[in-house]
Coordinates of C-alpha atoms (C1' of nucleotides) in Angstrom, one line a residue:
Chain A
M1 CA -91.8 -14.8 -65.2
K2 CA -89.4 -12.2 -64.9
D3 CA -86.5 -14.3 -66.9
A4 CA -89.3 -14.7 -69.6
F5 CA -90.2 -11.1 -70.1
K6 CA -86.2 -10.2 -70.5
A7 CA -85.8 -13.6 -72.8
L8 CA -88.9 -12.6 -74.9
S9 CA -87.8 -9.1 -75.6
D10 CA -84.9 -10.0 -77.9
P11 CA -86.3 -10.9 -81.7
T12 CA -84.0 -13.5 -82.2
R13 CA -84.9 -15.3 -79.5
R14 CA -88.7 -14.8 -80.4
E15 CA -87.7 -16.5 -83.7
I16 CA -86.1 -19.4 -82.2
L17 CA -89.3 -20.2 -80.4
N18 CA -91.4 -19.9 -83.6
L19 CA -88.8 -22.4 -85.4
L20 CA -89.5 -24.4 -82.3
K21 CA -93.3 -24.3 -82.6
E22 CA -92.8 -26.2 -85.8
K23 CA -90.7 -29.0 -84.7
D24 CA -87.5 -29.8 -82.0
L25 CA -84.3 -28.8 -83.3
T26 CA -80.7 -29.0 -82.3
A27 CA -79.0 -26.3 -81.8
G28 CA -77.0 -26.7 -85.0
E29 CA -80.4 -26.7 -87.2
I30 CA -81.4 -23.3 -85.4
S31 CA -78.2 -21.5 -85.9
E32 CA -78.5 -22.5 -89.4
H33 CA -81.4 -20.1 -89.6
F34 CA -79.5 -17.2 -88.6
N35 CA -76.8 -15.1 -90.0
M36 CA -75.0 -15.2 -86.7
S37 CA -72.4 -17.2 -85.2
K38 CA -73.2 -20.8 -83.4
P39 CA -71.9 -19.5 -80.1
S40 CA -74.4 -16.8 -80.2
I41 CA -77.3 -18.7 -80.7
S42 CA -75.9 -20.9 -77.9
Q43 CA -76.1 -17.7 -75.5
H44 CA -79.7 -17.3 -76.8
L45 CA -80.6 -20.9 -76.3
K46 CA -79.3 -20.6 -72.7
L47 CA -81.3 -17.6 -72.1
L48 CA -84.1 -19.3 -73.4
K49 CA -83.6 -22.4 -71.1
Q50 CA -83.3 -20.6 -67.8
A51 CA -86.4 -18.3 -68.8
E52 CA -88.1 -21.9 -68.8
L53 CA -89.2 -21.2 -72.3
V54 CA -87.6 -24.1 -73.9
F55 CA -86.4 -27.6 -72.7
D56 CA -83.0 -29.5 -73.9
N57 CA -82.7 -32.9 -74.3
K58 CA -79.0 -34.2 -75.2
Q59 CA -79.2 -37.4 -77.7
G60 CA -75.5 -38.4 -78.5
Q61 CA -73.6 -35.4 -79.9
F62 CA -76.7 -33.5 -80.2
V63 CA -78.6 -31.3 -78.1
Y64 CA -82.5 -30.7 -79.2
Y65 CA -84.5 -28.1 -78.0
S66 CA -88.1 -28.1 -77.8
L67 CA -90.9 -25.8 -76.6
N68 CA -91.8 -25.6 -72.9
T69 CA -95.2 -24.2 -72.9
T70 CA -95.7 -23.9 -69.2
V71 CA -94.6 -20.1 -68.9
F72 CA -96.6 -19.2 -72.1
Q73 CA -99.5 -20.2 -69.8
E74 CA -98.6 -18.2 -67.1
L75 CA -97.8 -15.4 -69.8
I76 CA -101.4 -15.7 -71.1
S77 CA -102.7 -15.6 -67.5
W78 CA -100.6 -12.3 -66.5
A79 CA -101.9 -10.6 -69.7
M80 CA -105.7 -11.7 -68.9
H81 CA -105.5 -9.8 -65.9
F82 CA -104.9 -6.5 -67.6
I83 CA -107.9 -6.7 -69.9
E84 CA -110.3 -8.8 -68.1
K85 CA -110.6 -7.5 -64.6
G86 CA -110.9 -3.7 -65.6
G87 CA -111.9 -2.3 -61.8
Q88 CA -114.4 0.3 -61.7
K89 CA -113.6 3.4 -63.6
K90 CA -113.4 6.6 -61.0
Chain B
M1 CA -95.7 -6.0 -80.6
K2 CA -91.8 -5.6 -81.1
D3 CA -91.8 -2.4 -78.8
A4 CA -94.1 -4.1 -76.3
F5 CA -92.0 -7.0 -75.7
K6 CA -89.2 -4.8 -75.2
A7 CA -91.2 -2.3 -72.8
L8 CA -92.3 -5.4 -70.7
S9 CA -88.8 -6.7 -70.1
D10 CA -88.4 -4.1 -67.6
P11 CA -89.6 -4.6 -63.9
T12 CA -90.2 -1.0 -63.2
R13 CA -92.5 -0.5 -66.5
R14 CA -94.4 -3.8 -65.3
E15 CA -95.1 -2.8 -62.2
I16 CA -96.0 0.8 -63.6
L17 CA -98.9 -1.6 -65.7
N18 CA -99.8 -2.9 -62.4
L19 CA -100.7 0.3 -60.6
L20 CA -102.5 1.5 -63.5
K21 CA -104.4 -1.8 -63.6
E22 CA -106.1 -0.3 -60.3
K23 CA -106.7 3.1 -61.8
D24 CA -105.6 5.5 -64.0
L25 CA -102.8 8.0 -62.4
T26 CA -101.0 11.2 -63.4
A27 CA -97.1 10.9 -63.8
G28 CA -96.5 12.7 -60.7
E29 CA -98.7 9.8 -58.9
I30 CA -97.0 7.1 -60.6
S31 CA -93.4 8.3 -59.8
E32 CA -94.4 8.6 -56.2
H33 CA -94.6 4.9 -56.3
F34 CA -90.9 4.3 -56.9
N35 CA -87.6 5.5 -55.4
M36 CA -86.6 6.8 -58.9
S37 CA -86.4 10.6 -59.9
K38 CA -89.1 11.5 -62.2
P39 CA -87.1 12.0 -65.3
S40 CA -86.5 8.5 -65.0
I41 CA -90.6 7.4 -64.6
S42 CA -91.2 9.9 -67.6
Q43 CA -88.9 7.7 -69.5
H44 CA -90.2 4.8 -68.7
L45 CA -93.7 6.3 -69.5
K46 CA -92.6 7.2 -72.9
L47 CA -91.2 3.9 -73.6
L48 CA -94.9 2.6 -72.5
K49 CA -96.7 4.7 -74.6
Q50 CA -94.4 4.0 -77.6
A51 CA -95.4 0.3 -76.9
E52 CA -99.1 1.2 -77.2
L53 CA -99.5 -0.3 -73.9
V54 CA -100.7 2.8 -72.4
F55 CA -102.5 6.2 -73.3
D56 CA -101.6 9.6 -71.8
N57 CA -104.0 12.2 -71.4
K58 CA -103.3 15.7 -70.5
Q59 CA -105.7 17.8 -68.1
G60 CA -104.3 20.9 -67.6
Q61 CA -101.0 20.5 -65.9
F62 CA -101.2 16.7 -65.4
V63 CA -100.7 14.0 -67.6
Y64 CA -103.0 11.3 -66.9
Y65 CA -101.9 7.4 -67.8
S66 CA -104.3 4.7 -68.5
L67 CA -103.9 0.8 -69.7
N68 CA -104.1 0.3 -73.5
T69 CA -105.5 -3.1 -73.5
T70 CA -105.1 -3.8 -77.4
V71 CA -101.4 -5.0 -77.0
F72 CA -102.2 -7.1 -74.1
Q73 CA -104.7 -9.1 -76.3
E74 CA -102.3 -9.3 -79.0
L75 CA -100.0 -10.7 -76.7
I76 CA -102.6 -13.5 -75.6
S77 CA -102.9 -14.5 -79.0
W78 CA -99.1 -14.5 -79.7
A79 CA -98.7 -16.7 -76.8
M80 CA -101.6 -19.1 -77.5
H81 CA -100.2 -20.3 -80.8
F82 CA -97.2 -21.6 -78.9
I83 CA -99.5 -23.9 -76.7
E84 CA -102.7 -24.4 -78.7
K85 CA -101.4 -25.7 -81.9
G86 CA -98.5 -28.3 -81.2
G87 CA -98.1 -29.2 -84.8
Q88 CA -97.8 -32.9 -85.1
K89 CA -95.1 -34.3 -83.2
K90 CA -92.5 -36.3 -85.4
Chain C
dT1 C1' -96.3 40.2 -64.2
dA2 C1' -93.7 36.9 -61.6
dG3 C1' -93.7 32.3 -59.1
dT4 C1' -94.9 27.6 -58.4
dT5 C1' -96.1 22.9 -59.7
dA6 C1' -96.4 19.0 -63.3
dT7 C1' -93.9 16.8 -66.7
dT8 C1' -90.6 16.2 -70.4
dT9 C1' -86.1 16.9 -72.6
dA10 C1' -81.1 16.9 -72.9
dA11 C1' -76.8 15.3 -71.3
dG12 C1' -73.9 12.6 -69.3
dT13 C1' -72.5 8.0 -67.2
dA14 C1' -72.4 3.2 -65.4
dT15 C1' -74.5 -1.1 -66.3
dT16 C1' -76.2 -4.5 -69.5
dT17 C1' -76.7 -6.8 -73.4
dA18 C1' -75.3 -9.1 -77.8
dA19 C1' -72.2 -9.9 -80.6
dC20 C1' -67.7 -11.9 -81.9
dT21 C1' -63.2 -15.3 -81.8
dA22 C1' -60.7 -18.5 -79.6
dA23 C1' -60.6 -22.4 -76.7
dA24 C1' -62.7 -26.1 -74.0
dT25 C1' -65.7 -30.2 -73.7
dA26 C1' -68.4 -34.2 -75.3
dA27 C1' -69.3 -37.8 -78.4
dT28 C1' -68.6 -40.3 -82.5
dA29 C1' -65.5 -42.6 -86.2
dC30 C1' -61.6 -44.5 -87.8
Chain D
dG1 C1' -54.9 -43.9 -79.6
dT2 C1' -56.2 -39.5 -83.2
dA3 C1' -59.3 -36.7 -86.1
dT4 C1' -63.8 -35.1 -86.9
dT5 C1' -68.2 -33.0 -85.3
dA6 C1' -71.4 -30.5 -82.4
dT7 C1' -72.0 -27.6 -78.6
dT8 C1' -70.8 -24.7 -74.8
dT9 C1' -67.7 -21.7 -72.2
dA10 C1' -64.2 -17.7 -71.9
dG11 C1' -62.8 -13.3 -72.8
dT12 C1' -63.4 -9.0 -75.6
dT13 C1' -66.1 -5.2 -77.7
dA14 C1' -69.8 -2.1 -79.3
dA15 C1' -74.3 -0.8 -78.4
dA16 C1' -78.4 -0.4 -75.9
dT17 C1' -80.4 0.8 -71.5
dA18 C1' -81.6 2.7 -67.2
dC19 C1' -80.5 5.8 -64.4
dT20 C1' -78.6 10.4 -62.8
dT21 C1' -79.1 16.0 -62.5
dA22 C1' -79.8 20.3 -64.7
dA23 C1' -82.6 22.8 -67.8
dA24 C1' -86.9 23.5 -70.7
dT25 C1' -91.9 23.8 -71.5
dA26 C1' -96.6 24.2 -70.2
dA27 C1' -100.3 25.5 -66.9
dC28 C1' -101.8 27.5 -63.2
dT29 C1' -102.2 31.4 -59.2
dA30 C1' -101.3 35.5 -56.8

DNA sequence: TAGTTATTTAAGTATTTAACTAAATAATAC
DNA sequence: GTATTATTTAGTTAAATACTTAAATAACTA
């Protein structure tokens, strides 16, 4: 989760997640959506992978990226604790 | 939401939110939980407030901080889109 | 009034982050 | 084999971040 919060703090990485919500994409396809060099996108993808927000899957010379939803579920549980509990007010 | 993601990326700020989950606290009480100067905590509180993750409420010479749950709810909705939808796989 | 306490603001510094270009790796095609 | 394409790694730099101490602000107390 620690890495996920860091990963989610960058707007480019959040936009990559939005793209992957629609369908799986290669690193190259992802980079086409941004005015940014491929190495920069590759670095963002690396961080998203480290945070377990995406999977990567090499198919020949292409690397397909897809969403890994488990951390999103953890994030929901985490946020729920702040609204549901609402311990006794003093 | 943009500011919230940034605010949540720091472990100290997440720990502050955990403290406030239990009960409302003054800036001074919050700073006692950390090996960090009061100005540093004050700065973190400022960012949490800008991100609308906390409210502040001056009572005499003390400033009480409390959770603002609205952004947590937005965060849950945001995360839900990544798991629930799961558009058609190609 | 002056003195104390609670908190924030200002200014400076060290670390981290996000970008770039150039080079390396790996798979495909000829 | 060489050439081409897809992607990552390495090295560099500029900007953002997180901390510090010192000073400012504001409220309370004697």
